[in-house]
Amino acid sequence: MYYGYFNGTIAPTDKLAVGITDLGLLRGYGLFDYFLTYNGRPFQWDWYWERFQNSASRMHLPLPLDKDATYSILMNLIERSVEAGAPEDVAFRFVMTGGYAPDSISIVKPNLLILTEEIHPTPLIQYEQGIKVILDEYVREMAEVKSVDYKRVILMAQAIKSAGASDLLFQKGGEISELSRSNFFIIKGDKLITPNRNILHGITRRTVMQLAQTDFEIEERPVLLSELYDAEEAFTTSSTKKVLPITQIGDLTVGDGHAGPKSAFLLERFNELVKNW
Amino acid sequence: MYYGYFNGTIAPTDKLAVGITDLGLLRGYGLFDYFLTYNGRPFQWDWYWERFQNSASRMHLPLPLDKDATYSILMNLIERSVEAGAPEDVAFRFVMTGGYAPDSISIVKPNLLILTEEIHPTPLIQYEQGIKVILDEYVREMAEVKSVDYKRVILMAQAIKSAGASDLLFQKGGEISELSRSNFFIIKGDKLITPNRNILHGITRRTVMQLAQTDFEIEERPVLLSELYDAEEAFTTSSTKKVLPITQIGDLTVGDGHAGPKSAFLLERFNELVKNW
């Protein structure tokens, strides 16, 4: 059983509910974050908290808790969940909305929800074979804020499935930004290249760039669709995907079509880091 | 006391709550609609239902109820609310989300919420003096679908207040679309002009155009910012605003700066229609 926190109350997640005047529900006004624990400790907590704070500030939502109080809640939730039979490591989901609005439009006080969830690891076969994504002409509004606006990928679910793909790769006017919930990298020789605009600045992206810096020349810059043609490898990063090879982008086969050695090298580095977290 | 319906259950609205795996809450995936009753009867029900159906279809959400069943629920909710002390006329709010998602991303079955609410009439002084709006370079994503995406106006709340304004007027590249939750019209001589792109096709907009057709030449077409300079009058339409004069747009005074006679004429026509609804 998994436990969650909602505005001061801790309870099993299936017992938590949100009143119907919530501005997340009525107006899509909310932000979220998501991260895992390793060895029972929240991974990159400092960075996640910093991002959550920034997102909240950009959306004019005052944080009801400070960093230490939030960390205590995380520890409390892990403890209760583990006591109730959950494994040592969990995923945390933060959702903070504009709160209850009697007039259905004005912010009074945010609602903050912190959930523990089961981790769903990416299937091994996807690491071995790489995934397919399809291109979508789209840019997420306020991409740098981790808002709850994920309409696009839900809207496109059938198109993704029909193409035998796993996700969307967003581009606009020929410039690539990100996948629907993860970042994008290409490798050419010793160059590791990743878009720097219209993206969410992923914590796994940041971690991977840090891990790569001794072996790669890192370029954070606009990346054009045309650059995919001579990319040796491509991969996506997120907390659950880690470093996941992309071998097919629409009709284009990336490199030789196999999950490449350089992505595998970075994944290994990442796995070492989290093993000792 | 006001009553609401949620997935088959009818209860006072303050007793209704939504579980925390709802895709509206987690992913901003939801749509809504809003309309009033006059003389106890839902105003333009046929048109609202048609629009709700279209929005649902565009967002790939199967409707859990048909038109007749929904109408019965509306009547039931009015009856209960009136018995519990509510006035004869209420506002209805529909919210339909992607439903509960165990994996936090896939649609299984939508959640449908139908609420009765107190009507908050627009203050008389706003009809007499007209309102001020400020320009905002923005287009709502999938503007023609009444989704719950109203982030922008909440984000801009402080800017609106600082300017002493009531709302935003969206424009992009010099082309006007709509206010944050209502449509936009200008009047020049006997011409009634309203944008036809990147807008929600409002039911009040449609009603006003129908009421205006004997006295005005109606132009539904792209409207440029430059056309505001020689507009005699401007107004906005929505179910609660009806026909509400706009006398100031950013630094620009519309016409002579007073609520004009032609807007007043259309408001009168509208009030006559609803009086006998």
PDB file of C-alpha atoms in Angstrom, chain A residues 76-229:
ATOM      1  CA  ASN A  76       7.426   9.807   6.635  1.00  0.00           C
ATOM      2  CA  LEU A  77       5.629   8.650   3.460  1.00  0.00           C
ATOM      3  CA  ILE A  78       8.398   6.181   2.590  1.00  0.00           C
ATOM      4  CA  GLU A  79       8.343   4.766   6.116  1.00  0.00           C
ATOM      5  CA  ARG A  80       4.580   4.294   6.189  1.00  0.00           C
ATOM      6  CA  SER A  81       4.487   2.840   2.699  1.00  0.00           C
ATOM      7  CA  VAL A  82       7.270   0.377   3.482  1.00  0.00           C
ATOM      8  CA  GLU A  83       5.520  -0.623   6.738  1.00  0.00           C
ATOM      9  CA  ALA A  84       2.405  -1.255   4.671  1.00  0.00           C
ATOM     10  CA  GLY A  85       4.299  -3.561   2.339  1.00  0.00           C
ATOM     11  CA  ALA A  86       5.718  -1.295  -0.363  1.00  0.00           C
ATOM     12  CA  PRO A  87       9.300  -1.950  -1.552  1.00  0.00           C
ATOM     13  CA  GLU A  88      12.159   0.200  -0.234  1.00  0.00           C
ATOM     14  CA  ASP A  89      12.199   2.414  -3.315  1.00  0.00           C
ATOM     15  CA  VAL A  90       9.219   4.415  -4.499  1.00  0.00           C
ATOM     16  CA  ALA A  91       8.348   7.127  -6.987  1.00  0.00           C
ATOM     17  CA  PHE A  92       7.240  10.500  -5.670  1.00  0.00           C
ATOM     18  CA  ARG A  93       4.671  12.585  -7.511  1.00  0.00           C
ATOM     19  CA  PHE A  94       4.132  16.210  -6.515  1.00  0.00           C
ATOM     20  CA  VAL A  95       0.987  17.970  -7.735  1.00  0.00           C
ATOM     21  CA  MET A  96       0.373  21.550  -6.706  1.00  0.00           C
ATOM     22  CA  THR A  97      -2.689  23.337  -8.074  1.00  0.00           C
ATOM     23  CA  GLY A  98      -4.183  26.813  -7.769  1.00  0.00           C
ATOM     24  CA  GLY A  99      -6.252  25.449  -4.867  1.00  0.00           C
ATOM     25  CA  TYR A 100      -9.945  25.748  -4.174  1.00  0.00           C
ATOM     26  CA  ALA A 101     -11.552  28.706  -5.919  1.00  0.00           C
ATOM     27  CA  PRO A 102     -15.020  29.686  -4.775  1.00  0.00           C
ATOM     28  CA  ASP A 103     -15.291  31.887  -7.901  1.00  0.00           C
ATOM     29  CA  SER A 104     -13.739  29.129 -10.058  1.00  0.00           C
ATOM     30  CA  ILE A 105     -10.938  31.416 -11.291  1.00  0.00           C
ATOM     31  CA  SER A 106      -8.937  33.138  -8.507  1.00  0.00           C
ATOM     32  CA  ILE A 107      -6.072  31.656  -6.520  1.00  0.00           C
ATOM     33  CA  VAL A 108      -6.617  31.744  -2.769  1.00  0.00           C
ATOM     34  CA  LYS A 109      -4.294  29.053  -1.406  1.00  0.00           C
ATOM     35  CA  PRO A 110      -2.631  26.236  -3.396  1.00  0.00           C
ATOM     36  CA  ASN A 111      -3.461  22.584  -2.893  1.00  0.00           C
ATOM     37  CA  LEU A 112      -0.389  20.409  -2.449  1.00  0.00           C
ATOM     38  CA  LEU A 113      -0.450  16.687  -3.037  1.00  0.00           C
ATOM     39  CA  ILE A 114       2.583  14.440  -2.537  1.00  0.00           C
ATOM     40  CA  LEU A 115       2.098  10.834  -3.539  1.00  0.00           C
ATOM     41  CA  THR A 116       4.242   7.733  -3.284  1.00  0.00           C
ATOM     42  CA  GLU A 117       3.761   5.357  -6.169  1.00  0.00           C
ATOM     43  CA  GLU A 118       5.076   2.061  -7.404  1.00  0.00           C
ATOM     44  CA  ILE A 119       8.071   2.421  -9.743  1.00  0.00           C
ATOM     45  CA  HIS A 120       7.397   1.061 -13.223  1.00  0.00           C
ATOM     46  CA  PRO A 121      10.839   0.349 -14.685  1.00  0.00           C
ATOM     47  CA  THR A 122      11.279   0.668 -18.434  1.00  0.00           C
ATOM     48  CA  PRO A 123      11.239  -2.843 -19.966  1.00  0.00           C
ATOM     49  CA  LEU A 124      14.719  -4.247 -20.637  1.00  0.00           C
ATOM     50  CA  ILE A 125      13.868  -4.993 -24.247  1.00  0.00           C
ATOM     51  CA  GLN A 126      13.473  -1.263 -24.916  1.00  0.00           C
ATOM     52  CA  TYR A 127      17.060  -0.695 -23.787  1.00  0.00           C
ATOM     53  CA  GLU A 128      18.250  -3.546 -25.985  1.00  0.00           C
ATOM     54  CA  GLN A 129      16.323  -2.590 -29.127  1.00  0.00           C
ATOM     55  CA  GLY A 130      15.752   1.134 -28.667  1.00  0.00           C
ATOM     56  CA  ILE A 131      12.369   2.774 -29.123  1.00  0.00           C
ATOM     57  CA  LYS A 132      10.541   4.395 -32.018  1.00  0.00           C
ATOM     58  CA  VAL A 133       9.126   7.913 -31.752  1.00  0.00           C
ATOM     59  CA  ILE A 134       7.048   9.926 -34.200  1.00  0.00           C
ATOM     60  CA  LEU A 135       7.529  13.590 -35.010  1.00  0.00           C
ATOM     61  CA  ASP A 136       4.858  16.052 -33.928  1.00  0.00           C
ATOM     62  CA  GLU A 137       4.774  19.749 -34.838  1.00  0.00           C
ATOM     63  CA  TYR A 138       4.186  21.165 -31.383  1.00  0.00           C
ATOM     64  CA  VAL A 139       5.766  23.176 -28.598  1.00  0.00           C
ATOM     65  CA  ARG A 140       4.565  22.866 -25.041  1.00  0.00           C
ATOM     66  CA  GLU A 141       3.332  26.145 -23.572  1.00  0.00           C
ATOM     67  CA  MET A 142       5.716  27.359 -20.865  1.00  0.00           C
ATOM     68  CA  ALA A 143       7.824  24.276 -21.597  1.00  0.00           C
ATOM     69  CA  GLU A 144      10.353  25.179 -18.916  1.00  0.00           C
ATOM     70  CA  VAL A 145       7.696  24.921 -16.203  1.00  0.00           C
ATOM     71  CA  LYS A 146       6.664  21.410 -15.240  1.00  0.00           C
ATOM     72  CA  SER A 147       2.976  22.221 -15.444  1.00  0.00           C
ATOM     73  CA  VAL A 148       0.277  19.556 -15.618  1.00  0.00           C
ATOM     74  CA  ASP A 149      -0.298  20.390 -19.293  1.00  0.00           C
ATOM     75  CA  TYR A 150       0.214  17.027 -20.985  1.00  0.00           C
ATOM     76  CA  LYS A 151      -2.872  17.210 -23.189  1.00  0.00           C
ATOM     77  CA  ARG A 152      -0.917  16.672 -26.374  1.00  0.00           C
ATOM     78  CA  VAL A 153       0.425  13.184 -25.736  1.00  0.00           C
ATOM     79  CA  ILE A 154      -2.962  11.951 -24.492  1.00  0.00           C
ATOM     80  CA  LEU A 155      -4.636  13.466 -27.540  1.00  0.00           C
ATOM     81  CA  MET A 156      -2.102  11.738 -29.806  1.00  0.00           C
ATOM     82  CA  ALA A 157      -2.200   8.363 -28.009  1.00  0.00           C
ATOM     83  CA  GLN A 158      -3.937   6.617 -30.899  1.00  0.00           C
ATOM     84  CA  ALA A 159      -1.544   8.058 -33.509  1.00  0.00           C
ATOM     85  CA  ILE A 160       1.451   6.883 -31.469  1.00  0.00           C
ATOM     86  CA  LYS A 161      -0.021   3.411 -31.130  1.00  0.00           C
ATOM     87  CA  SER A 162      -0.939   3.141 -34.823  1.00  0.00           C
ATOM     88  CA  ALA A 163       2.639   3.977 -35.773  1.00  0.00           C
ATOM     89  CA  GLY A 164       3.962   1.279 -33.448  1.00  0.00           C
ATOM     90  CA  ALA A 165       5.799   4.029 -31.588  1.00  0.00           C
ATOM     91  CA  SER A 166       6.354   4.798 -27.910  1.00  0.00           C
ATOM     92  CA  ASP A 167       6.207   8.559 -27.840  1.00  0.00           C
ATOM     93  CA  LEU A 168       6.210  11.901 -29.679  1.00  0.00           C
ATOM     94  CA  LEU A 169       9.271  13.938 -30.565  1.00  0.00           C
ATOM     95  CA  PHE A 170       8.191  17.593 -30.665  1.00  0.00           C
ATOM     96  CA  GLN A 171       9.539  19.931 -33.333  1.00  0.00           C
ATOM     97  CA  LYS A 172       8.449  23.322 -34.557  1.00  0.00           C
ATOM     98  CA  GLY A 173       9.609  24.821 -37.822  1.00  0.00           C
ATOM     99  CA  GLY A 174      12.303  22.165 -38.071  1.00  0.00           C
ATOM    100  CA  GLU A 175      13.734  22.736 -34.590  1.00  0.00           C
ATOM    101  CA  ILE A 176      13.570  19.815 -32.180  1.00  0.00           C
ATOM    102  CA  SER A 177      12.695  20.381 -28.529  1.00  0.00           C
ATOM    103  CA  GLU A 178      11.846  17.298 -26.486  1.00  0.00           C
ATOM    104  CA  LEU A 179       9.726  14.163 -26.211  1.00  0.00           C
ATOM    105  CA  SER A 180       6.334  14.438 -24.516  1.00  0.00           C
ATOM    106  CA  ARG A 181       7.761  13.716 -21.042  1.00  0.00           C
ATOM    107  CA  SER A 182      11.501  13.388 -21.515  1.00  0.00           C
ATOM    108  CA  ASN A 183      14.536  15.096 -23.024  1.00  0.00           C
ATOM    109  CA  PHE A 184      16.331  14.387 -26.268  1.00  0.00           C
ATOM    110  CA  PHE A 185      20.008  13.863 -27.135  1.00  0.00           C
ATOM    111  CA  ILE A 186      21.975  12.941 -30.222  1.00  0.00           C
ATOM    112  CA  ILE A 187      25.563  11.714 -30.456  1.00  0.00           C
ATOM    113  CA  LYS A 188      27.989  12.472 -33.293  1.00  0.00           C
ATOM    114  CA  GLY A 189      31.542  11.273 -32.672  1.00  0.00           C
ATOM    115  CA  ASP A 190      32.516  12.606 -29.272  1.00  0.00           C
ATOM    116  CA  LYS A 191      29.807  15.273 -29.389  1.00  0.00           C
ATOM    117  CA  LEU A 192      26.772  14.963 -27.163  1.00  0.00           C
ATOM    118  CA  ILE A 193      24.141  17.397 -28.448  1.00  0.00           C
ATOM    119  CA  THR A 194      20.874  18.369 -26.779  1.00  0.00           C
ATOM    120  CA  PRO A 195      18.279  21.123 -27.396  1.00  0.00           C
ATOM    121  CA  ASN A 196      18.346  24.079 -25.014  1.00  0.00           C
ATOM    122  CA  ARG A 197      15.094  25.859 -25.952  1.00  0.00           C
ATOM    123  CA  ASN A 198      11.403  25.132 -25.424  1.00  0.00           C
ATOM    124  CA  ILE A 199      12.244  22.261 -23.127  1.00  0.00           C
ATOM    125  CA  LEU A 200      11.769  21.211 -19.576  1.00  0.00           C
ATOM    126  CA  HIS A 201      15.224  21.182 -18.033  1.00  0.00           C
ATOM    127  CA  GLY A 202      15.179  17.589 -16.894  1.00  0.00           C
ATOM    128  CA  ILE A 203      17.063  16.483 -13.822  1.00  0.00           C
ATOM    129  CA  THR A 204      18.093  13.251 -15.524  1.00  0.00           C
ATOM    130  CA  ARG A 205      19.255  15.365 -18.502  1.00  0.00           C
ATOM    131  CA  ARG A 206      21.382  17.423 -16.125  1.00  0.00           C
ATOM    132  CA  THR A 207      22.737  14.320 -14.402  1.00  0.00           C
ATOM    133  CA  VAL A 208      23.637  12.666 -17.704  1.00  0.00           C
ATOM    134  CA  MET A 209      25.422  15.794 -18.947  1.00  0.00           C
ATOM    135  CA  GLN A 210      27.418  15.833 -15.731  1.00  0.00           C
ATOM    136  CA  LEU A 211      28.310  12.158 -16.093  1.00  0.00           C
ATOM    137  CA  ALA A 212      29.243  12.647 -19.763  1.00  0.00           C
ATOM    138  CA  GLN A 213      31.517  15.632 -19.415  1.00  0.00           C
ATOM    139  CA  THR A 214      34.783  13.729 -19.055  1.00  0.00           C
ATOM    140  CA  ASP A 215      34.170  11.699 -22.236  1.00  0.00           C
ATOM    141  CA  PHE A 216      32.100  13.942 -24.464  1.00  0.00           C
ATOM    142  CA  GLU A 217      32.076  17.460 -25.756  1.00  0.00           C
ATOM    143  CA  ILE A 218      28.633  18.688 -24.728  1.00  0.00           C
ATOM    144  CA  GLU A 219      26.637  21.075 -26.902  1.00  0.00           C
ATOM    145  CA  GLU A 220      23.438  22.574 -25.507  1.00  0.00           C
ATOM    146  CA  ARG A 221      21.937  24.458 -28.435  1.00  0.00           C
ATOM    147  CA  PRO A 222      19.070  24.487 -30.931  1.00  0.00           C
ATOM    148  CA  VAL A 223      18.969  21.145 -32.761  1.00  0.00           C
ATOM    149  CA  LEU A 224      17.501  20.907 -36.244  1.00  0.00           C
ATOM    150  CA  LEU A 225      15.596  18.017 -37.787  1.00  0.00           C
ATOM    151  CA  SER A 226      18.192  17.925 -40.554  1.00  0.00           C
ATOM    152  CA  GLU A 227      20.839  16.949 -37.995  1.00  0.00           C
ATOM    153  CA  LEU A 228      19.106  13.645 -37.372  1.00  0.00           C
ATOM    154  CA  TYR A 229      20.321  12.300 -40.703  1.00  0.00           C
TER     155      TYR A 229
END
